């Protein structure tokens, strides 16, 4: 009798506005009390934005934007430098917590970690992937004071896209068999590797959402 392959259970742990969280934790009386916070550059407008609080993002502030432009969009924002040493320290704390909670942990960046929970159903007493994600989120927050969001699915790309849907401070799991339905809800611009020039090229062909591209392939 041929054994069926195990159904993959992948989570992506994504730290919410990580650089902002670290800046606030390291300077609770300064950055910690600034709701509209820009990390990166200087108060005079030099440099570029590394991260911004969700309150500042509501004004259109985005990472990689010149800090001078960000301040024009959000003039009441507080600007602080990137706390590089503290970012590394806090990232290691998050990873250490995850390694106590999951059998396989792989860092994708300083603030993103993939967890492979495939075959852990018995280890976690039949716990659903969503329940595991919420438990892990709450435990990481309790141990490190860093808020994270988790996306889950049967593939890494699905978990990554689901984590974007979960942010901030949430969990979003795509059930097995629901991958295409989930992808169809997204714009092509949201897919990894689809840059602005390709987005414009696709738009000229009438392709904006994933379901547009899938529909075109089916008709062809």
Coordinates of N, CA, C and O in Angstrom, one line a residue, residues 18-168:
X18 N 8.1 46.1 11.8 CA 9.1 45.7 12.8 C 10.0 46.8 13.2 O 10.3 46.9 14.4
X19 N 10.5 47.6 12.3 CA 11.5 48.6 12.7 C 10.8 49.7 13.6 O 11.4 50.2 14.5
X20 N 9.5 49.9 13.3 CA 8.7 50.8 14.2 C 8.6 50.3 15.6 O 8.8 51.0 16.6
X21 N 8.2 49.0 15.7 CA 8.1 48.4 17.0 C 9.4 48.4 17.8 O 9.4 48.7 19.0
X22 N 10.5 48.1 17.1 CA 11.8 48.1 17.8 C 12.1 49.5 18.3 O 12.6 49.7 19.4
X23 N 11.9 50.5 17.4 CA 12.2 51.9 17.8 C 11.4 52.3 19.0 O 11.9 53.0 19.9
X24 N 10.2 51.9 19.0 CA 9.3 52.3 20.2 C 9.7 51.5 21.5 O 9.7 52.1 22.5
X25 N 10.1 50.3 21.3 CA 10.5 49.5 22.5 C 11.9 50.1 23.1 O 12.1 50.1 24.3
X26 N 12.7 50.5 22.2 CA 14.0 51.0 22.6 C 14.0 52.4 23.2 O 14.8 52.8 23.9
X27 N 13.0 53.2 22.8 CA 12.8 54.6 23.3 C 11.4 54.8 23.6 O 10.7 55.6 22.9
X28 N 10.9 54.2 24.7 CA 9.5 54.3 25.1 C 9.0 55.8 25.3 O 7.8 56.1 25.1
X29 N 9.9 56.6 25.8 CA 9.5 58.0 26.1 C 9.5 58.9 24.9 O 9.0 60.0 25.0
X30 N 10.2 58.5 23.9 CA 10.3 59.3 22.6 C 9.5 58.7 21.5 O 8.3 59.0 21.4
X31 N 10.1 57.8 20.8 CA 9.4 57.1 19.7 C 8.2 56.3 20.2 O 7.2 56.2 19.5
X32 N 8.3 55.9 21.4 CA 7.2 55.1 22.0 C 5.9 55.9 22.2 O 4.8 55.3 22.2
X33 N 6.0 57.2 22.2 CA 4.8 58.0 22.4 C 4.4 58.8 21.1 O 3.5 59.6 21.2
X34 N 5.0 58.4 20.0 CA 4.7 59.1 18.7 C 3.8 58.2 17.9 O 4.3 57.2 17.3
X35 N 2.5 58.5 17.8 CA 1.7 57.6 17.0 C 2.1 57.6 15.5 O 2.1 56.6 14.8
X36 N 2.5 58.8 15.0 CA 2.9 58.9 13.6 C 4.4 58.9 13.6 O 5.0 59.9 13.8
X37 N 5.0 57.7 13.3 CA 6.4 57.5 13.4 C 7.0 57.1 12.1 O 6.5 56.2 11.5
X38 N 8.1 57.7 11.7 CA 8.8 57.3 10.5 C 10.2 56.9 11.0 O 10.9 57.6 11.7
X39 N 10.6 55.7 10.6 CA 12.0 55.2 10.9 C 12.8 55.2 9.6 O 12.4 54.6 8.6
X40 N 13.9 55.9 9.7 CA 14.8 56.1 8.5 C 14.9 57.5 8.1 O 13.9 58.2 8.1
X41 N 16.1 57.9 7.7 CA 16.3 59.3 7.4 C 16.5 60.1 8.6 O 16.8 59.6 9.7
X42 N 16.3 61.4 8.5 CA 16.5 62.4 9.6 C 15.3 63.4 9.7 O 14.6 63.5 8.7
X43 N 15.1 64.0 10.8 CA 14.1 65.0 10.9 C 14.2 66.2 9.9 O 13.2 66.9 9.7
X44 N 15.4 66.4 9.4 CA 15.6 67.5 8.4 C 15.1 67.0 7.0 O 15.2 67.8 6.0
X45 N 14.8 65.7 6.8 CA 14.3 65.2 5.6 C 15.3 64.5 4.7 O 15.0 64.1 3.6
X46 N 16.5 64.3 5.3 CA 17.5 63.5 4.5 C 17.2 62.0 4.6 O 16.6 61.6 5.5
X47 N 17.7 61.3 3.6 CA 17.6 59.8 3.6 C 16.3 59.3 3.1 O 15.5 60.1 2.5
X48 N 16.0 58.1 3.4 CA 14.8 57.4 2.9 C 14.1 56.7 4.1 O 14.7 56.4 5.0
X49 N 12.8 56.5 3.9 CA 12.0 55.8 4.9 C 12.3 54.3 4.9 O 12.3 53.6 3.8
X50 N 12.7 53.7 6.0 CA 12.8 52.3 6.1 C 11.5 51.6 6.5 O 11.1 50.6 6.0
X51 N 10.8 52.3 7.4 CA 9.4 51.8 7.8 C 8.7 52.9 8.4 O 9.2 54.0 8.7
X52 N 7.4 52.7 8.5 CA 6.5 53.8 9.1 C 5.4 53.1 9.9 O 4.9 52.0 9.5
X53 N 4.9 53.8 10.9 CA 3.8 53.3 11.7 C 2.5 53.3 10.8 O 2.4 53.9 9.8
X54 N 1.6 52.4 11.2 CA 0.4 52.3 10.4 C -0.4 53.7 10.3 O -1.0 54.0 9.3
X55 N -0.2 54.5 11.4 CA -0.9 55.8 11.4 C -0.3 56.7 10.3 O -1.0 57.4 9.6
X56 N 1.1 56.6 10.2 CA 1.7 57.4 9.1 C 1.4 56.8 7.7 O 1.3 57.6 6.7
X57 N 1.3 55.5 7.6 CA 1.0 54.9 6.3 C -0.4 55.4 5.8 O -0.6 55.4 4.6
X58 N -1.3 55.7 6.7 CA -2.6 56.2 6.3 C -2.5 57.5 5.5 O -3.4 57.9 4.8
X59 N -1.4 58.2 5.7 CA -1.2 59.5 4.9 C -0.4 59.2 3.6 O -0.1 60.2 2.9
X60 N -0.1 57.9 3.3 CA 0.6 57.6 2.1 C 2.1 57.4 2.2 O 2.8 57.2 1.2
X61 N 2.6 57.4 3.5 CA 4.0 57.2 3.7 C 4.3 55.7 3.4 O 3.6 54.8 3.9
X62 N 5.4 55.4 2.7 CA 5.8 54.1 2.4 C 7.3 53.9 2.5 O 8.0 54.9 2.4
X63 N 7.7 52.7 2.7 CA 9.1 52.4 2.7 C 9.8 52.7 1.4 O 9.2 52.6 0.3
X64 N 11.1 53.1 1.5 CA 11.9 53.5 0.3 C 11.5 54.8 -0.3 O 12.2 55.3 -1.2
X65 N 10.6 55.5 0.3 CA 10.2 56.9 -0.1 C 11.2 57.8 0.5 O 11.6 57.7 1.7
X66 N 11.6 58.9 -0.2 CA 12.5 59.9 0.4 C 11.8 60.5 1.7 O 10.6 60.8 1.7
X67 N 12.6 60.6 2.7 CA 12.0 61.1 4.0 C 11.4 62.5 3.8 O 10.4 62.8 4.5
X68 N 12.0 63.3 3.0 CA 11.5 64.7 2.8 C 10.1 64.6 2.2 O 9.2 65.4 2.6
X69 N 9.8 63.7 1.3 CA 8.5 63.5 0.7 C 7.5 63.0 1.7 O 6.4 63.4 1.8
X70 N 8.0 62.0 2.6 CA 7.2 61.5 3.6 C 6.7 62.6 4.6 O 5.5 62.6 5.0
X71 N 7.6 63.5 4.9 CA 7.2 64.6 5.8 C 6.3 65.6 5.2 O 5.5 66.2 5.9
X72 N 6.3 65.7 3.9 CA 5.3 66.6 3.2 C 3.9 65.9 3.3 O 2.9 66.6 3.5
X73 N 3.9 64.6 3.2 CA 2.6 63.9 3.3 C 2.1 63.9 4.7 O 0.9 63.9 5.0
X74 N 3.0 63.7 5.7 CA 2.7 63.6 7.1 C 3.6 64.5 7.9 O 4.5 64.1 8.6
X75 N 3.3 65.8 7.9 CA 4.2 66.8 8.6 C 4.3 66.7 10.1 O 5.2 67.2 10.7
X76 N 3.3 66.0 10.7 CA 3.3 65.9 12.1 C 4.1 64.6 12.6 O 4.1 64.3 13.8
X77 N 4.6 63.9 11.7 CA 5.3 62.6 12.0 C 6.7 62.9 12.8 O 7.3 63.9 12.5
X78 N 7.0 62.0 13.6 CA 8.3 62.0 14.3 C 9.2 61.1 13.5 O 8.9 60.0 13.1
X79 N 10.5 61.6 13.2 CA 11.4 60.8 12.4 C 12.6 60.3 13.3 O 13.2 61.2 14.1
X80 N 12.9 59.1 13.3 CA 14.0 58.5 14.1 C 14.9 57.7 13.2 O 14.4 57.2 12.2
X81 N 16.1 57.5 13.6 CA 17.0 56.7 12.8 C 16.7 55.2 13.0 O 16.0 54.8 13.9
X82 N 17.3 54.4 12.1 CA 17.1 52.9 12.2 C 17.9 52.4 13.4 O 19.1 52.5 13.4
X83 N 17.3 51.7 14.3 CA 18.0 51.1 15.5 C 18.6 49.8 15.1 O 18.1 48.7 15.5
X84 N 19.7 49.8 14.3 CA 20.2 48.6 13.7 C 20.5 47.5 14.7 O 20.2 46.3 14.5
X85 N 21.3 47.8 15.7 CA 21.7 46.8 16.6 C 20.6 46.2 17.3 O 20.5 45.0 17.6
X86 N 19.6 47.0 17.7 CA 18.4 46.5 18.4 C 17.5 45.7 17.5 O 16.9 44.7 17.9
X87 N 17.5 46.0 16.2 CA 16.7 45.2 15.2 C 17.3 43.8 15.2 O 16.5 42.8 15.2
X88 N 18.6 43.7 15.1 CA 19.2 42.3 15.1 C 18.9 41.6 16.4 O 18.5 40.4 16.4
X89 N 19.0 42.3 17.5 CA 18.7 41.6 18.8 C 17.3 41.1 18.9 O 17.0 40.0 19.3
X90 N 16.4 42.0 18.5 CA 14.9 41.6 18.6 C 14.6 40.5 17.6 O 13.8 39.6 17.9
X91 N 15.2 40.5 16.5 CA 14.9 39.5 15.5 C 15.4 38.1 16.0 O 14.7 37.1 15.9
X92 N 16.5 38.1 16.7 CA 17.0 36.8 17.3 C 16.1 36.4 18.4 O 15.9 35.2 18.5
X93 N 15.5 37.3 19.1 CA 14.6 36.9 20.2 C 13.3 36.3 19.6 O 12.8 35.3 20.1
X94 N 12.8 36.9 18.5 CA 11.6 36.3 17.8 C 12.0 34.9 17.3 O 11.2 33.9 17.5
X95 N 13.1 34.8 16.7 CA 13.5 33.4 16.1 C 13.6 32.4 17.2 O 13.2 31.3 17.1
X96 N 14.2 32.8 18.3 CA 14.4 31.9 19.5 C 13.1 31.4 20.0 O 12.9 30.2 20.3
X97 N 12.1 32.3 20.1 CA 10.8 31.9 20.6 C 10.1 31.0 19.6 O 9.5 30.0 20.0
X98 N 10.3 31.2 18.3 CA 9.7 30.4 17.3 C 10.3 29.0 17.3 O 9.6 28.0 17.1
X99 N 11.6 28.9 17.5 CA 12.3 27.6 17.6 C 11.8 26.8 18.7 O 11.9 25.5 18.7
X100 N 11.3 27.4 19.8 CA 10.7 26.6 20.9 C 9.3 26.2 20.5 O 8.7 25.3 21.2
X101 N 8.7 26.8 19.5 CA 7.3 26.5 19.2 C 7.0 25.7 18.0 O 5.9 25.2 17.8
X102 N 8.0 25.6 17.1 CA 7.8 24.9 15.8 C 9.1 24.0 15.5 O 10.2 24.5 15.9
X103 N 8.9 22.9 14.9 CA 10.1 22.0 14.6 C 11.0 22.5 13.6 O 12.2 22.3 13.6
X104 N 10.5 23.3 12.6 CA 11.3 23.8 11.5 C 11.1 25.3 11.3 O 10.0 25.7 11.0
X105 N 12.2 26.1 11.5 CA 12.1 27.5 11.4 C 13.1 28.0 10.4 O 14.3 27.6 10.5
X106 N 12.8 28.8 9.4 CA 13.7 29.3 8.4 C 13.5 30.8 8.3 O 12.4 31.2 7.9
X107 N 14.5 31.6 8.5 CA 14.4 33.1 8.3 C 14.4 33.4 6.9 O 15.2 33.0 6.1
X108 N 13.4 34.2 6.5 CA 13.3 34.7 5.1 C 13.9 36.1 5.1 O 14.4 36.6 4.0
X109 N 13.9 36.8 6.2 CA 14.5 38.2 6.3 C 14.6 38.4 7.8 O 14.3 37.6 8.6
X110 N 15.0 39.6 8.2 CA 15.2 40.0 9.6 C 13.8 39.9 10.3 O 13.8 39.7 11.5
X111 N 12.7 40.1 9.6 CA 11.4 40.2 10.2 C 10.4 39.2 9.7 O 9.2 39.3 9.9
X112 N 10.8 38.2 8.9 CA 10.0 37.2 8.4 C 10.6 35.8 8.6 O 11.7 35.6 8.3
X113 N 9.7 34.8 9.0 CA 10.2 33.5 9.3 C 9.1 32.5 8.8 O 8.0 32.6 9.1
X114 N 9.6 31.5 8.1 CA 8.7 30.4 7.6 C 8.8 29.3 8.7 O 9.9 28.9 9.1
X115 N 7.6 28.7 9.0 CA 7.5 27.6 9.9 C 6.9 26.4 9.1 O 5.9 26.6 8.4
X116 N 7.5 25.3 9.1 CA 6.9 24.1 8.5 C 6.4 23.2 9.6 O 7.1 22.6 10.4
X117 N 5.0 23.1 9.6 CA 4.4 22.3 10.6 C 3.8 21.0 10.0 O 3.0 20.3 10.7
X118 N 4.3 20.6 8.9 CA 3.9 19.4 8.2 C 4.1 18.2 9.1 O 5.2 18.0 9.6
X119 N 3.1 17.4 9.3 CA 3.3 16.2 10.1 C 3.2 16.4 11.6 O 3.6 15.5 12.3
X120 N 2.8 17.6 12.0 CA 2.8 17.8 13.5 C 1.5 17.7 14.1 O 1.3 18.1 15.3
X121 N 0.5 17.1 13.4 CA -0.8 17.0 14.0 C -0.8 16.3 15.3 O -1.5 16.7 16.2
X122 N -0.1 15.2 15.4 CA -0.1 14.4 16.6 C 0.7 15.2 17.7 O 0.3 15.2 18.9
X123 N 1.8 15.8 17.3 CA 2.6 16.6 18.2 C 1.7 17.7 18.9 O 1.8 18.0 20.1
X124 N 0.8 18.3 18.1 CA 0.0 19.4 18.6 C -1.4 18.9 18.8 O -2.4 19.7 18.8
X125 N -1.6 17.7 19.1 CA -2.9 17.1 19.5 C -4.0 17.4 18.5 O -5.1 17.8 18.9
X126 N -3.7 17.3 17.2 CA -4.8 17.6 16.2 C -5.2 19.0 16.1 O -6.2 19.3 15.4
X127 N -4.4 19.9 16.6 CA -4.7 21.4 16.5 C -4.7 21.8 15.1 O -3.9 21.5 14.3
X128 N -5.7 22.6 14.7 CA -5.8 23.2 13.3 C -4.6 24.1 13.1 O -4.0 24.7 14.0
X129 N -4.3 24.3 11.8 CA -3.2 25.3 11.5 C -3.6 26.7 12.0 O -2.7 27.4 12.5
X130 N -4.8 27.0 11.9 CA -5.2 28.4 12.3 C -5.0 28.5 13.8 O -4.5 29.5 14.3
X131 N -5.4 27.5 14.6 CA -5.3 27.5 16.0 C -3.8 27.5 16.4 O -3.4 28.3 17.3
X132 N -3.0 26.8 15.7 CA -1.5 26.8 16.0 C -1.0 28.2 15.7 O -0.1 28.7 16.5
X133 N -1.5 28.8 14.6 CA -1.0 30.2 14.3 C -1.3 31.2 15.4 O -0.5 32.0 15.8
X134 N -2.5 31.1 15.9 CA -2.9 32.1 16.9 C -2.1 31.8 18.2 O -1.7 32.7 18.9
X135 N -1.9 30.5 18.5 CA -1.1 30.2 19.7 C 0.3 30.7 19.6 O 0.9 31.3 20.5
X136 N 0.9 30.5 18.4 CA 2.3 31.0 18.2 C 2.3 32.5 18.3 O 3.2 33.1 18.9
X137 N 1.3 33.2 17.6 CA 1.3 34.7 17.7 C 1.3 35.2 19.1 O 2.1 36.1 19.5
X138 N 0.4 34.6 19.9 CA 0.3 35.1 21.3 C 1.5 34.8 22.1 O 1.9 35.6 23.0
X139 N 2.1 33.7 21.9 CA 3.3 33.3 22.6 C 4.5 34.2 22.3 O 5.3 34.6 23.1
X140 N 4.7 34.5 21.0 CA 5.8 35.4 20.5 C 5.6 36.8 21.2 O 6.5 37.4 21.6
X141 N 4.4 37.3 21.1 CA 4.1 38.6 21.7 C 4.4 38.6 23.2 O 5.0 39.5 23.7
X142 N 4.0 37.5 23.9 CA 4.3 37.5 25.4 C 5.7 37.4 25.7 O 6.2 38.0 26.6
X143 N 6.5 36.7 24.9 CA 7.9 36.5 25.1 C 8.8 37.6 24.7 O 9.8 37.9 25.3
X144 N 8.4 38.3 23.6 CA 9.3 39.2 23.0 C 8.8 40.7 22.9 O 9.5 41.6 22.6
X145 N 7.5 40.8 23.2 CA 6.8 42.1 23.1 C 6.7 42.6 21.6 O 6.5 43.8 21.4
X146 N 7.0 41.7 20.7 CA 6.9 42.0 19.3 C 5.6 41.4 18.7 O 5.3 40.2 18.8
X147 N 4.7 42.2 18.1 CA 3.5 41.8 17.5 C 3.8 41.2 16.1 O 4.5 41.8 15.3
X148 N 3.2 40.1 15.8 CA 3.4 39.4 14.5 C 2.1 39.1 13.9 O 1.1 39.0 14.6
X149 N 2.1 38.9 12.6 CA 0.9 38.4 11.9 C 1.4 37.1 11.2 O 2.5 36.9 10.8
X150 N 0.4 36.2 11.0 CA 0.8 34.9 10.4 C -0.2 34.6 9.3 O -1.4 34.7 9.4
X151 N 0.4 34.1 8.2 CA -0.3 33.6 7.1 C 0.0 32.1 6.9 O 1.1 31.7 7.2
X152 N -1.0 31.3 6.5 CA -0.8 29.9 6.4 C -1.4 29.3 5.2 O -2.3 29.8 4.6
X153 N -0.8 28.2 4.7 CA -1.3 27.5 3.6 C -0.5 26.3 3.3 O 0.3 25.8 4.1
X154 N -0.7 25.7 2.1 CA 0.0 24.5 1.7 C 1.3 24.8 1.0 O 2.1 23.9 0.7
X155 N 1.6 26.1 0.6 CA 2.8 26.5 -0.1 C 3.3 27.8 0.5 O 2.5 28.6 1.1
X156 N 4.6 28.0 0.3 CA 5.2 29.2 0.9 C 4.6 30.5 0.3 O 4.3 31.4 1.0
X157 N 4.4 30.5 -1.0 CA 3.8 31.7 -1.6 C 2.4 32.0 -1.1 O 2.1 33.2 -0.9
X158 N 1.6 31.0 -0.9 CA 0.3 31.2 -0.3 C 0.4 31.7 1.1 O -0.3 32.6 1.5
X159 N 1.3 31.2 1.9 CA 1.4 31.6 3.3 C 1.9 33.1 3.3 O 1.4 33.9 4.1
X160 N 2.8 33.5 2.4 CA 3.3 34.9 2.3 C 2.1 35.8 2.0 O 2.0 36.9 2.6
X161 N 1.4 35.5 1.0 CA 0.3 36.3 0.5 C -0.8 36.4 1.6 O -1.4 37.4 1.9
X162 N -1.0 35.3 2.3 CA -2.0 35.2 3.4 C -1.6 36.1 4.6 O -2.4 36.7 5.2
X163 N -0.3 36.2 4.8 CA 0.2 37.0 5.9 C -0.1 38.5 5.7 O -0.4 39.2 6.6
X164 N 0.0 38.9 4.4 CA -0.3 40.2 4.0 C -1.8 40.5 4.3 O -2.1 41.6 4.8
X165 N -2.6 39.5 4.1 CA -4.1 39.7 4.4 C -4.3 39.7 5.9 O -5.2 40.4 6.4
X166 N -3.4 39.1 6.7 CA -3.6 39.0 8.1 C -3.2 40.3 8.8 O -3.7 40.5 10.0
X167 N -2.3 41.1 8.3 CA -1.7 42.3 8.9 C -2.8 43.4 9.1 O -3.6 43.6 8.3
X168 N -2.6 44.1 10.3 CA -1.7 43.8 11.4 C -2.2 43.0 12.5 O -3.4 43.0 12.7

